[in-house]
XYZ file of C-alpha atoms in Angstrom:
429
model
C 12.418 29.719 -38.395
C 10.859 28.491 -35.140
C 12.944 29.218 -32.036
C 13.130 27.258 -28.801
C 11.416 30.143 -26.993
C 8.575 30.329 -29.515
C 7.929 26.598 -29.339
C 8.067 26.683 -25.541
C 5.445 29.434 -25.544
C 3.180 27.383 -27.811
C 3.793 24.334 -25.631
C 2.674 26.187 -22.496
C -0.611 27.052 -24.205
C -1.277 23.631 -25.739
C 0.281 20.905 -23.577
C -0.873 19.765 -20.136
C 1.235 21.381 -17.392
C 1.959 18.010 -15.822
C 4.047 16.970 -18.827
C 7.363 18.590 -17.968
C 10.667 18.732 -19.824
C 14.102 18.947 -18.212
C 15.559 21.096 -20.978
C 13.872 24.119 -22.674
C 15.075 22.851 -26.034
C 13.106 21.581 -29.045
C 14.658 18.911 -31.238
C 14.802 19.359 -34.998
C 16.758 16.282 -36.058
C 19.089 13.657 -34.622
C 21.702 11.151 -35.715
C 23.296 8.415 -33.590
C 24.392 10.215 -30.379
C 23.877 13.795 -31.531
C 20.875 16.129 -31.586
C 20.238 19.493 -33.226
C 17.610 21.892 -31.921
C 15.249 24.055 -33.985
C 17.802 26.881 -33.899
C 20.513 24.659 -35.381
C 22.554 24.167 -32.201
C 24.204 20.752 -31.886
C 24.122 18.662 -28.688
C 25.808 15.464 -27.517
C 23.131 13.112 -26.207
C 24.068 11.454 -22.907
C 20.382 10.808 -22.118
C 19.361 8.548 -24.985
C 15.685 9.432 -24.590
C 15.908 7.953 -21.066
C 17.577 4.671 -22.060
C 15.588 4.247 -25.288
C 18.407 4.693 -27.786
C 21.043 2.063 -27.054
C 21.448 1.735 -30.831
C 21.389 5.515 -31.313
C 19.018 7.904 -33.043
C 17.740 6.674 -36.400
C 20.075 3.715 -36.788
C 20.201 3.023 -40.562
C 19.394 -0.676 -40.187
C 16.448 0.047 -37.886
C 15.095 2.751 -40.185
C 15.403 0.455 -43.221
C 13.519 -2.332 -41.424
C 10.674 0.004 -40.490
C 10.458 1.448 -43.995
C 10.280 -2.046 -45.444
C 7.498 -3.013 -43.016
C 5.512 0.128 -43.871
C 5.286 -1.051 -47.477
C 3.354 -4.153 -46.358
C 0.981 -3.169 -43.516
C 1.030 -0.921 -40.454
C -1.638 -2.546 -38.289
C -4.002 -5.496 -38.139
C -4.359 -5.882 -34.350
C -2.621 -9.136 -33.454
C -5.807 -10.410 -31.777
C -7.621 -10.074 -35.112
C -4.951 -11.309 -37.490
C -1.442 -12.348 -36.478
C 1.734 -11.449 -38.366
C 5.236 -12.828 -38.688
C 7.273 -9.964 -37.112
C 5.459 -10.436 -33.781
C 6.073 -14.183 -33.784
C 9.696 -13.821 -34.917
C 10.434 -11.275 -32.186
C 8.808 -13.468 -29.535
C 10.995 -16.369 -30.669
C 14.151 -14.305 -30.340
C 13.261 -12.859 -26.955
C 12.434 -16.334 -25.672
C 15.905 -17.478 -26.713
C 17.597 -14.450 -25.113
C 15.885 -14.818 -21.745
C 18.064 -16.384 -19.028
C 17.413 -19.967 -17.971
C 16.773 -23.136 -19.881
C 13.196 -22.340 -20.818
C 10.855 -23.007 -22.418
C 9.830 -19.346 -22.464
C 7.008 -17.390 -24.035
C 6.501 -13.699 -24.801
C 3.679 -11.153 -24.759
C 4.280 -7.959 -26.748
C 2.796 -4.634 -25.660
C 3.436 -0.923 -26.170
C 4.827 0.804 -23.048
C 6.906 -0.118 -20.026
C 4.047 0.558 -17.619
C 1.820 -1.697 -19.710
C 4.404 -4.464 -19.467
C 4.548 -4.099 -15.685
C 0.760 -4.159 -15.391
C 0.554 -7.319 -17.471
C 3.377 -9.031 -15.595
C 1.460 -8.478 -12.351
C -1.772 -9.669 -14.007
C -0.055 -12.862 -15.138
C 1.539 -13.455 -11.736
C -1.783 -12.989 -9.969
C -3.591 -15.316 -12.351
C -0.851 -17.952 -12.119
C -0.637 -17.957 -8.315
C -4.294 -17.145 -7.555
C -2.908 -14.599 -5.087
C -3.258 -10.820 -4.911
C -0.404 -9.114 -3.041
C 2.680 -7.645 -4.702
C 5.934 -6.490 -3.102
C 8.144 -3.783 -4.625
C 11.089 -1.779 -3.302
C 11.850 1.738 -2.140
C 13.312 3.853 -4.914
C 11.917 1.615 -7.629
C 10.165 3.106 -10.640
C 7.685 0.973 -12.573
C 5.587 3.422 -14.574
C 2.875 6.087 -14.398
C -0.359 4.088 -14.688
C -2.144 3.573 -11.383
C -0.937 0.045 -10.582
C 2.581 0.782 -11.816
C 2.584 4.034 -9.878
C 1.458 2.180 -6.777
C 4.429 -0.142 -7.192
C 6.790 2.804 -7.640
C 8.743 3.525 -4.470
C 9.263 7.265 -4.873
C 6.604 9.826 -3.980
C 7.691 13.254 -5.335
C 6.696 14.142 -7.986
C 5.337 10.882 -9.330
C 2.781 9.883 -6.680
C 1.898 13.148 -4.949
C -1.824 13.818 -5.153
C -2.705 10.791 -7.276
C -3.827 8.335 -4.601
C -5.380 6.200 -3.406
C -3.476 3.518 -5.244
C -4.528 -0.088 -5.821
C -4.494 -2.182 -2.681
C -2.307 -5.152 -1.740
C 0.936 -3.368 -2.679
C 3.780 -3.409 -0.160
C 7.262 -1.916 -0.163
C 10.531 -3.098 1.320
C 13.800 -1.115 1.497
C 16.127 -1.635 -1.464
C 19.634 -2.680 -0.332
C 21.706 0.496 -0.559
C 24.866 0.556 1.596
C 25.641 4.149 0.544
C 22.439 5.223 2.280
C 22.668 2.805 5.186
C 20.648 -0.220 4.035
C 22.496 -3.548 3.963
C 21.429 -6.742 2.213
C 20.592 -8.307 5.567
C 18.505 -5.316 6.603
C 16.526 -5.459 3.375
C 15.922 -9.181 3.727
C 15.013 -8.668 7.377
C 12.454 -6.056 6.354
C 10.863 -8.587 4.001
C 10.583 -11.102 6.831
C 9.039 -8.403 9.026
C 6.609 -7.591 6.233
C 5.544 -11.232 6.209
C 4.919 -11.072 9.961
C 3.089 -7.773 10.305
C 1.469 -6.895 6.957
C 0.949 -9.833 4.582
C 1.550 -13.556 4.826
C 3.829 -14.910 2.063
C 1.081 -17.303 0.971
C -0.896 -14.288 -0.251
C 1.974 -12.720 -2.218
C 1.689 -13.210 -5.977
C 4.906 -11.464 -7.017
C 8.001 -9.578 -5.968
C 9.127 -7.039 -8.571
C 12.602 -5.516 -8.632
C 14.861 -3.540 -10.950
C 18.303 -5.227 -11.121
C 19.644 -1.674 -11.391
C 17.292 1.046 -10.226
C 16.643 3.605 -12.931
C 14.817 6.707 -11.702
C 15.794 5.713 -8.171
C 19.471 6.485 -8.748
C 21.236 3.657 -10.637
C 21.773 1.637 -7.468
C 22.779 -1.919 -8.335
C 21.022 -4.807 -6.610
C 23.812 -6.930 -5.080
C 23.983 -10.405 -6.680
C 23.761 -12.064 -3.257
C 20.524 -10.155 -2.605
C 18.978 -11.266 -5.888
C 19.979 -14.865 -5.132
C 18.394 -14.707 -1.689
C 15.296 -13.159 -3.230
C 15.094 -16.050 -5.693
C 15.333 -18.527 -2.798
C 12.627 -16.675 -0.895
C 10.306 -16.736 -3.913
C 10.950 -20.440 -4.456
C 10.272 -21.148 -0.791
C 6.890 -19.438 -0.821
C 5.739 -19.979 -4.418
C 6.075 -16.296 -5.318
C 6.667 -15.116 -8.896
C 9.900 -13.112 -9.240
C 9.597 -10.284 -11.773
C 12.719 -8.519 -13.060
C 11.829 -5.042 -14.312
C 14.385 -4.571 -17.109
C 12.650 -1.676 -18.826
C 15.618 0.662 -18.363
C 18.360 -1.963 -17.953
C 17.504 -4.300 -20.834
C 18.582 -4.513 -24.478
C 22.356 -4.491 -23.843
C 22.641 -1.394 -21.633
C 24.603 -3.162 -18.864
C 26.825 -5.459 -20.944
C 24.327 -8.334 -20.871
C 21.091 -8.356 -22.789
C 19.307 -8.447 -19.423
C 21.016 -6.956 -16.369
C 19.905 -9.772 -14.082
C 22.172 -12.114 -16.054
C 25.141 -10.595 -14.178
C 23.845 -12.256 -10.997
C 23.124 -15.684 -12.475
C 19.566 -15.436 -11.141
C 16.714 -16.578 -13.393
C 13.472 -14.636 -12.783
C 10.068 -16.029 -13.645
C 9.049 -12.975 -15.673
C 10.986 -10.095 -17.251
C 9.584 -6.788 -18.431
C 11.481 -5.029 -21.219
C 10.783 -1.871 -23.251
C 12.691 1.387 -23.960
C 15.697 0.378 -26.144
C 13.998 -2.786 -27.386
C 12.806 -1.116 -30.603
C 15.301 1.693 -31.145
C 12.904 4.543 -30.429
C 9.633 2.962 -31.563
C 7.047 2.205 -28.837
C 7.216 -1.454 -27.912
C 7.410 -3.488 -24.714
C 7.287 -7.115 -23.722
C 6.789 -9.568 -20.899
C 9.061 -12.589 -21.317
C 8.955 -15.536 -18.991
C 8.560 -19.166 -18.148
C 6.012 -20.791 -20.430
C 4.277 -22.406 -17.474
C 3.602 -18.992 -15.939
C 2.877 -17.140 -19.180
C 0.431 -19.795 -20.400
C -1.569 -19.852 -17.179
C -3.758 -17.064 -18.623
C -6.313 -18.327 -21.127
C -7.084 -16.970 -24.630
C -8.447 -13.421 -24.529
C -6.919 -12.619 -21.155
C -3.973 -10.699 -22.599
C -3.464 -8.284 -25.470
C -4.068 -4.721 -26.585
C -5.172 -2.966 -29.758
C -1.724 -1.596 -30.589
C 0.264 -4.207 -28.666
C 3.174 -5.493 -30.738
C 2.780 -2.920 -33.523
C 4.214 -4.309 -36.813
C 6.604 -1.379 -37.490
C 7.874 -1.563 -33.893
C 8.386 -5.332 -34.167
C 10.362 -4.820 -37.363
C 12.451 -2.188 -35.587
C 13.090 -4.514 -32.642
C 14.237 -7.360 -34.882
C 16.705 -4.960 -36.486
C 17.867 -3.769 -33.038
C 18.618 -7.365 -32.030
C 20.590 -7.817 -35.254
C 22.600 -4.651 -34.581
C 23.352 -5.666 -30.990
C 24.687 -9.008 -32.189
C 26.459 -7.853 -35.355
C 28.141 -4.815 -33.808
C 29.083 -6.492 -30.529
C 27.161 -3.991 -28.407
C 27.306 -6.180 -25.294
C 31.085 -5.960 -25.324
C 30.896 -2.314 -26.360
C 28.717 -1.573 -23.335
C 31.273 -3.078 -20.967
C 34.183 -1.152 -22.517
C 32.196 2.070 -22.614
C 31.208 1.677 -18.987
C 34.831 1.141 -17.969
C 35.899 4.280 -19.847
C 33.153 6.460 -18.377
C 33.630 5.205 -14.823
C 37.399 5.659 -14.994
C 37.022 9.302 -16.070
C 34.371 10.059 -13.470
C 36.294 8.372 -10.642
C 39.344 10.434 -11.536
C 37.095 13.482 -11.418
C 35.738 12.393 -8.026
C 39.285 12.483 -6.644
C 39.296 16.206 -7.417
C 35.657 17.066 -6.625
C 34.952 15.961 -3.060
C 31.212 16.564 -3.442
C 31.055 13.547 -5.758
C 30.305 10.886 -3.171
C 29.991 7.895 -5.456
C 30.565 6.779 -9.032
C 28.871 3.513 -9.929
C 27.621 1.560 -12.872
C 26.952 -1.738 -14.547
C 28.191 -1.721 -18.116
C 27.316 1.593 -19.746
C 24.647 2.411 -17.147
C 26.706 4.857 -15.095
C 25.922 7.473 -12.459
C 27.635 9.843 -10.064
C 26.068 11.060 -6.843
C 26.587 14.498 -5.279
C 26.639 15.479 -1.609
C 26.955 18.796 0.182
C 29.484 17.514 2.713
C 32.705 15.540 2.470
C 31.252 12.891 4.782
C 28.660 12.240 2.046
C 25.653 12.320 4.322
C 23.721 15.311 2.960
C 22.520 14.955 -0.678
C 23.135 17.907 -3.000
C 20.309 18.237 -5.541
C 21.227 21.874 -6.225
C 24.684 21.031 -7.573
C 23.128 18.226 -9.611
C 20.592 20.592 -11.151
C 23.269 23.199 -11.815
C 25.469 20.650 -13.589
C 22.608 19.483 -15.823
C 21.758 23.078 -16.725
C 25.369 24.159 -17.298
C 26.082 21.070 -19.425
C 23.114 21.845 -21.694
C 24.445 25.374 -22.148
C 27.662 23.760 -23.358
C 25.809 21.364 -25.687
C 25.637 18.205 -23.556
C 22.308 16.621 -22.594
C 22.353 15.041 -19.120
C 19.625 13.656 -16.855
C 19.222 13.837 -13.079
C 17.654 11.073 -11.003
C 17.678 9.609 -7.497
C 15.454 9.653 -4.423
C 16.964 13.014 -3.462
C 17.511 14.363 -6.975
C 21.285 14.320 -6.413
C 22.365 11.801 -9.047
C 23.458 12.429 -12.636
C 23.011 9.425 -14.910
C 24.699 8.672 -18.209
C 22.833 6.727 -20.877
C 24.818 7.592 -23.999
C 23.968 5.415 -27.028
C 26.243 2.368 -27.217
C 26.913 3.279 -30.839
C 28.499 6.631 -29.917
C 32.102 7.040 -31.023
C 34.914 7.153 -28.483
C 35.671 10.713 -29.595
C 32.102 11.839 -28.929
C 32.035 10.183 -25.494
C 35.364 11.839 -24.677
C 33.951 15.201 -25.759
C 30.930 14.761 -23.509
C 32.982 13.725 -20.479
C 35.277 16.703 -21.004
C 32.227 18.997 -20.902
C 31.214 17.443 -17.564
C 34.690 18.104 -16.192
C 34.667 21.687 -17.447
C 31.199 22.348 -16.041
C 32.094 21.075 -12.584
C 35.283 23.136 -12.591
C 33.334 26.270 -13.528
C 30.745 25.554 -10.808
C 33.550 25.124 -8.276
C 34.977 28.483 -9.274
C 31.587 30.146 -8.790
C 31.093 28.583 -5.344
C 34.481 29.757 -4.041
């Protein structure tokens, strides 16, 4: 039998050092919201493959759809010969996108690829070059997406220079001293000192920041951003790669604000664990690029499209939008009660089942505490719970448990968090 240590040793010899893993654990099999490692130890999965498994590991309906597709064909390249699952998925995503439409969809493979293509489309549509993103935002690891990302360690360190004509504004974050008005004021300053708005093709924003710390963009900010884009003819891109596919209680998180973006990028949970992404947006913008300008050899893979169609069915049939809201309420209530006891928890926040808690060293909540965050993640794994850290300062723990997890399993996981923090408090005394 292979052990975790043996596989880790092989990994060190065979895999590039830059590909890191948070946990020194190797998966053997998984089901819904549970994982088992190669040594047979069982874990509760509160990470969901970083927001990829809203419908859980190996959902039976998703697996059946993929198996059925595999009996027909696995690949043709859509640019060579089209196929019905791609078209059917585009139709459904067009209908799910906010606004009256008409909308159109481009299918791709990864989140970064979706971001790159959204910027390509915006630039072609506007005949402009500049793009504005926000501090703390994460948009992918390819060079353009990395340039848009607003967090240097460890993503950007040593990889520059990045593509030009990318600018950053502060994301509104009252917890860390940035108000909506300050963020909007910074945009106006940007237009005065760095780039005129008439040269800006797009503004890209996560409605809830993912890697940046699960900070929620205030609805009033998104509305003002929409007005600003309309005023200057700028394409508004909502990066929903981590927030989409029912995670926040709406299919797209930006729906909570009532704002309609021009383009939306979606990936991660779209296909239940199979690699697939999309750009969905206003037909006028999407169709500005001529034939041959968009695509990719593996873009819109048939098995992934089949999986995504099944995911959409599961979300609708099992009421996962409502489930996300209820789950989020349950998780936040438990964590806020915990925060009353653990003063180093400075904030508990979330939108639907996208929930985080942030740790500080001091009761005034001014000094981030990445060490406690790291210790909690490590201690939880020892007690069979998989957690993920995030945040600009590495002091945030995020919860992305599959929406299909049972109440009992969620309760078990939250209890482990409580027990771990209590044990860490005892050690620090």
